[in-house]
Each structure stands twice: as structure tokens, then as C-alpha cells.
Amino acid sequence: MENGIPLVADPYNLIITGVGGQGNVLASRIIADMLTRLGFTVTIGETFGASQRGGSVMSHLRVSARSCYSPQIPKGRAHMVVALEPTEAIRVLKDYGNPGVKVIANTRPIQSIGVICGEQSYPTEEEIRAWLCELSESVWFIDTTQAAIALGNPIFGNIMAVGALSATGALPLQKDQFEAVLREKMSSEKVAVNLTAFDMGREMLSRTQHPLH
């Protein structure tokens, strides 16, 4: 059922990516619930790679006002990638990127066991920034991990990413919908801190008024 709210593309293809333990799946389901409240149809496809050990986790969300689409986004067709871990953004863009894709990337890395053991190397922040700029139309770099730690727990980084996404205007994500979804999913004592995390994400993105190209 159409709701009269326009999408910049229909379906709008959003990928949220990170590693196990970052709250990727919760973030994707909150976004889907927010949009469903507005009358959109949202399908979610999730992939997990040893997620309990810090492996890759990727959620595909396809948002439409008129139809239900396959949960798997076709290669090269993502409109937005929200990365809770920076190198996961590169991994996703390799397959699903295109010249028009936009990216929100947390700058704080989570190194794999291979990197910690010295068997692999992790790119520098400068290299990551250069590659993401090359692989996308524009990219916002924000340190949600640092802000989340300051708020009390790094897990809030996923909610800050939802807030940052709402501030781009790419999807009609508003705070009142967010709060309504929270009150269904969480106990009342957790709602206030998550609303603060949402606002912090919006503020971080707004301070990066001109994404890098």
C-alpha cells in the first residue's frame, strides 16, 4: 500500500554491515520496523560468517512503497552502505557498490584473529578512507565506537548508526517512529539511553555536513 512518502529509489537498497557482536541485526530490524510503520514493505536478508567469533555480518534491506522484493540485493545495486566496521564497508562495496552508492562508515577498526596473530595485516586509516572514497559517490566517516563508549557501552554504536542514517534524509526515519519501536522491543529503563544514542548519531553526521567524494 502506497503512503505518499516518496523514496529516492524504489526499491531502496540498504546494506548494514559489521562483525559479530556489534548489533547489526538489531539495527536492521529497528529500521525495518520504523519503515513498516509508515506503510512501506521491507524485506531483510542476513548473512553471517562465524558471527559469534567476530566474523562478518551483513543485512540487506529492500524498501518499497509498491511491492515485496527478494531479500537479496543484486550485485552492484546498493544505494547506501552503513558499516559498523570500516573494512567491512570495503568488503561489501566490492560486490554491491556502484558509482552512485553512499556510505556511512564507523572509523574504529575491529581486527580479526588473523591480524592479531600477525598472519594478516590491517590497512591504515588513510588507506581505508582512500578506498572508500574511490568506491563510492560519497562517504561520511564517524567514530560511533568512541561516542558509544563515552555513553557507557560500545554496543550503542549500532543505534548511533541508525541515527546517522536518519540524518542523511535517504529514508524517512524519524525519532518518534524510533521511540515507538524501542518501546515495543526494550524495557522502559533502556529507552532513554537509546534515544540519546540516536540523537548522538544524528549530531555526528550533521557535523560532517559535506561527505567526502
Coordinates of C-alpha atoms in Angstrom, one line a residue:
M1 CA 0.0 0.0 0.0
E2 CA 1.5 3.3 -1.0
N3 CA 1.7 6.0 1.7
G4 CA 2.5 9.0 -0.4
I5 CA 6.0 9.4 1.1
P6 CA 8.5 9.3 -1.8
L7 CA 11.6 7.2 -1.9
V8 CA 14.7 8.3 -3.8
A9 CA 14.6 4.9 -5.4
D10 CA 12.0 2.0 -5.3
P11 CA 13.2 -0.4 -4.1
Y12 CA 15.7 1.4 -2.0
N13 CA 18.6 -1.0 -1.2
L14 CA 20.3 -0.6 2.1
I15 CA 23.1 -2.8 3.5
I16 CA 24.2 -2.7 7.1
T17 CA 27.5 -4.5 7.7
G18 CA 29.7 -5.2 10.6
V19 CA 31.1 -8.1 12.6
G20 CA 29.5 -10.3 15.2
G21 CA 28.6 -8.6 18.5
Q22 CA 28.1 -5.1 17.0
G23 CA 24.3 -5.2 17.0
N24 CA 24.0 -5.3 13.2
V25 CA 20.9 -7.4 13.2
L26 CA 19.1 -5.4 15.8
A27 CA 19.8 -2.2 13.9
S28 CA 18.4 -3.6 10.7
R29 CA 15.2 -4.8 12.4
I30 CA 14.7 -1.5 14.1
I31 CA 15.0 0.3 10.7
A32 CA 12.6 -2.2 9.1
D33 CA 10.0 -1.7 11.9
M34 CA 10.3 2.1 11.6
L35 CA 9.6 2.0 7.9
T36 CA 6.9 -0.6 8.1
R37 CA 5.0 1.7 10.5
L38 CA 4.9 4.2 7.6
G39 CA 3.4 1.6 5.3
F40 CA 6.5 0.6 3.4
T41 CA 7.2 -3.0 2.6
V42 CA 10.7 -4.1 3.9
T43 CA 12.4 -7.4 3.2
I44 CA 15.5 -8.4 5.1
G45 CA 18.2 -10.9 4.1
E46 CA 21.0 -11.6 6.5
T47 CA 24.3 -13.4 6.1
F48 CA 26.5 -14.5 8.9
G49 CA 30.2 -15.6 8.8
A50 CA 31.2 -17.1 12.2
S51 CA 29.4 -14.1 13.7
Q52 CA 29.9 -15.3 17.3
R53 CA 33.7 -15.1 16.8
G54 CA 33.8 -11.6 15.2
G55 CA 33.0 -12.8 11.7
S56 CA 31.3 -10.7 9.1
V57 CA 27.5 -10.0 9.4
M58 CA 25.6 -8.3 6.6
S59 CA 22.0 -7.4 6.4
H60 CA 20.2 -6.5 3.2
L61 CA 17.1 -4.3 3.5
R62 CA 14.9 -3.6 0.4
V63 CA 12.4 -0.9 1.0
S64 CA 9.5 -0.4 -1.3
A65 CA 6.2 1.5 -1.4
R66 CA 4.6 -0.7 -4.0
S67 CA 5.9 -4.3 -3.9
C68 CA 7.8 -7.0 -2.0
Y69 CA 11.2 -7.7 -3.4
S70 CA 13.6 -10.6 -3.0
P71 CA 15.7 -10.1 0.2
Q72 CA 18.9 -10.5 -1.7
I73 CA 20.1 -7.2 -3.2
P74 CA 21.5 -7.8 -6.7
K75 CA 25.3 -7.3 -7.1
G76 CA 26.2 -3.7 -7.8
R77 CA 22.8 -2.3 -6.7
A78 CA 23.2 -0.9 -3.2
H79 CA 22.1 2.7 -2.6
M80 CA 23.5 3.0 0.9
V81 CA 26.0 1.0 3.0
V82 CA 26.1 1.6 6.7
A83 CA 29.3 0.0 8.1
L84 CA 29.8 -0.6 11.8
E85 CA 33.4 -1.7 11.0
P86 CA 35.4 0.1 8.3
T87 CA 36.9 -2.8 6.3
E88 CA 33.5 -4.5 6.2
A89 CA 32.4 -1.5 4.1
I90 CA 35.2 -2.3 1.6
R91 CA 34.2 -5.9 1.5
V92 CA 30.6 -5.0 0.8
L93 CA 31.4 -2.4 -1.8
K94 CA 33.5 -4.8 -3.8
D95 CA 30.3 -6.8 -4.7
Y96 CA 27.4 -4.4 -4.2
G97 CA 28.9 -1.0 -4.8
N98 CA 28.4 1.3 -7.8
P99 CA 29.3 4.9 -8.8
G100 CA 26.2 6.2 -7.0
V101 CA 26.4 4.4 -3.7
K102 CA 26.7 6.3 -0.5
V103 CA 28.5 5.1 2.7
I104 CA 28.3 5.8 6.4
A105 CA 31.4 4.3 8.0
N106 CA 32.4 3.9 11.6
T107 CA 36.1 4.7 11.7
R108 CA 37.0 2.4 14.6
P109 CA 38.5 -1.0 13.4
I110 CA 37.9 -4.4 14.9
Q111 CA 40.9 -6.5 14.0
S112 CA 40.4 -10.2 13.1
I113 CA 42.2 -13.1 14.8
G114 CA 44.5 -13.3 11.8
V115 CA 45.6 -9.7 12.2
I116 CA 46.1 -10.1 16.0
C117 CA 48.2 -13.2 15.4
G118 CA 50.3 -11.5 12.8
E119 CA 49.2 -13.7 9.9
Q120 CA 47.4 -10.9 8.2
S121 CA 47.7 -7.1 8.0
Y122 CA 45.1 -4.5 8.6
P123 CA 45.0 -1.4 6.3
T124 CA 45.8 2.0 7.7
E125 CA 43.0 4.5 8.3
E126 CA 44.4 6.6 5.4
E127 CA 44.2 3.6 3.1
I128 CA 40.6 2.8 4.2
R129 CA 39.5 6.4 3.7
A130 CA 41.0 6.5 0.2
W131 CA 39.5 3.2 -0.9
L132 CA 36.0 4.1 0.4
C133 CA 36.1 7.4 -1.4
E134 CA 37.2 5.7 -4.6
L135 CA 34.5 3.0 -4.3
S136 CA 31.5 5.3 -3.5
E137 CA 29.8 8.6 -4.6
S138 CA 30.3 10.0 -1.1
V139 CA 31.1 8.8 2.4
W140 CA 30.6 10.0 5.9
F141 CA 33.2 9.0 8.4
I142 CA 32.1 9.0 12.0
D143 CA 33.6 7.4 15.2
T144 CA 30.5 5.8 16.7
T145 CA 32.6 3.5 18.9
Q146 CA 34.2 6.3 20.8
A147 CA 31.0 8.1 21.3
A148 CA 29.3 4.9 22.4
I149 CA 32.0 4.1 24.9
A150 CA 31.5 7.7 26.3
L151 CA 27.8 6.9 26.6
G152 CA 28.5 3.8 28.6
N153 CA 28.8 0.8 26.2
P154 CA 30.2 0.3 22.7
I155 CA 27.1 -1.6 21.7
F156 CA 25.3 1.7 21.4
G157 CA 27.3 2.3 18.2
N158 CA 24.6 0.4 16.2
I159 CA 21.9 2.8 17.4
M160 CA 24.1 5.8 16.6
A161 CA 24.4 4.4 13.1
V162 CA 20.6 4.3 12.8
G163 CA 20.5 8.0 14.0
A164 CA 23.2 8.9 11.5
L165 CA 21.3 7.2 8.7
S166 CA 18.2 9.1 9.6
A167 CA 20.1 12.4 9.4
T168 CA 21.1 11.8 5.7
G169 CA 17.4 12.0 4.6
A170 CA 17.9 9.0 2.4
L171 CA 15.0 7.3 4.1
P172 CA 12.0 8.7 6.1
L173 CA 13.4 7.7 9.5
Q174 CA 12.1 10.0 12.3
K175 CA 12.7 10.0 16.0
D176 CA 9.1 9.4 17.0
Q177 CA 9.0 6.2 15.0
F178 CA 12.3 5.1 16.5
E179 CA 10.9 5.7 20.1
A180 CA 7.7 3.8 19.3
V181 CA 9.7 0.8 18.1
L182 CA 12.0 0.9 21.1
R183 CA 9.1 0.9 23.5
E184 CA 7.9 -2.4 21.9
K185 CA 11.4 -4.0 22.0
M186 CA 13.0 -2.8 25.2
S187 CA 12.3 -2.3 28.8
S188 CA 11.4 1.3 29.7
E189 CA 14.7 1.9 31.5
K190 CA 16.7 1.3 28.3
V191 CA 14.6 3.6 26.1
A192 CA 16.1 6.9 27.3
V193 CA 19.8 5.9 26.7
N194 CA 19.0 4.6 23.3
L195 CA 17.2 7.8 22.4
T196 CA 20.3 9.6 23.4
A197 CA 22.4 7.3 21.2
F198 CA 20.1 8.0 18.3
D199 CA 20.5 11.8 18.8
M200 CA 24.3 11.5 19.1
G201 CA 24.4 9.6 15.7
R202 CA 22.3 12.4 14.1
E203 CA 24.6 15.0 15.6
M204 CA 27.8 13.3 14.4
L205 CA 26.6 13.1 10.9
S206 CA 25.4 16.7 10.9
R207 CA 28.8 17.8 11.9
T208 CA 30.1 16.1 8.8
Q209 CA 27.9 18.3 6.6
H210 CA 29.8 17.7 3.4
P211 CA 30.6 14.0 2.9
L212 CA 33.9 13.2 1.2
H213 CA 33.9 12.5 -2.6

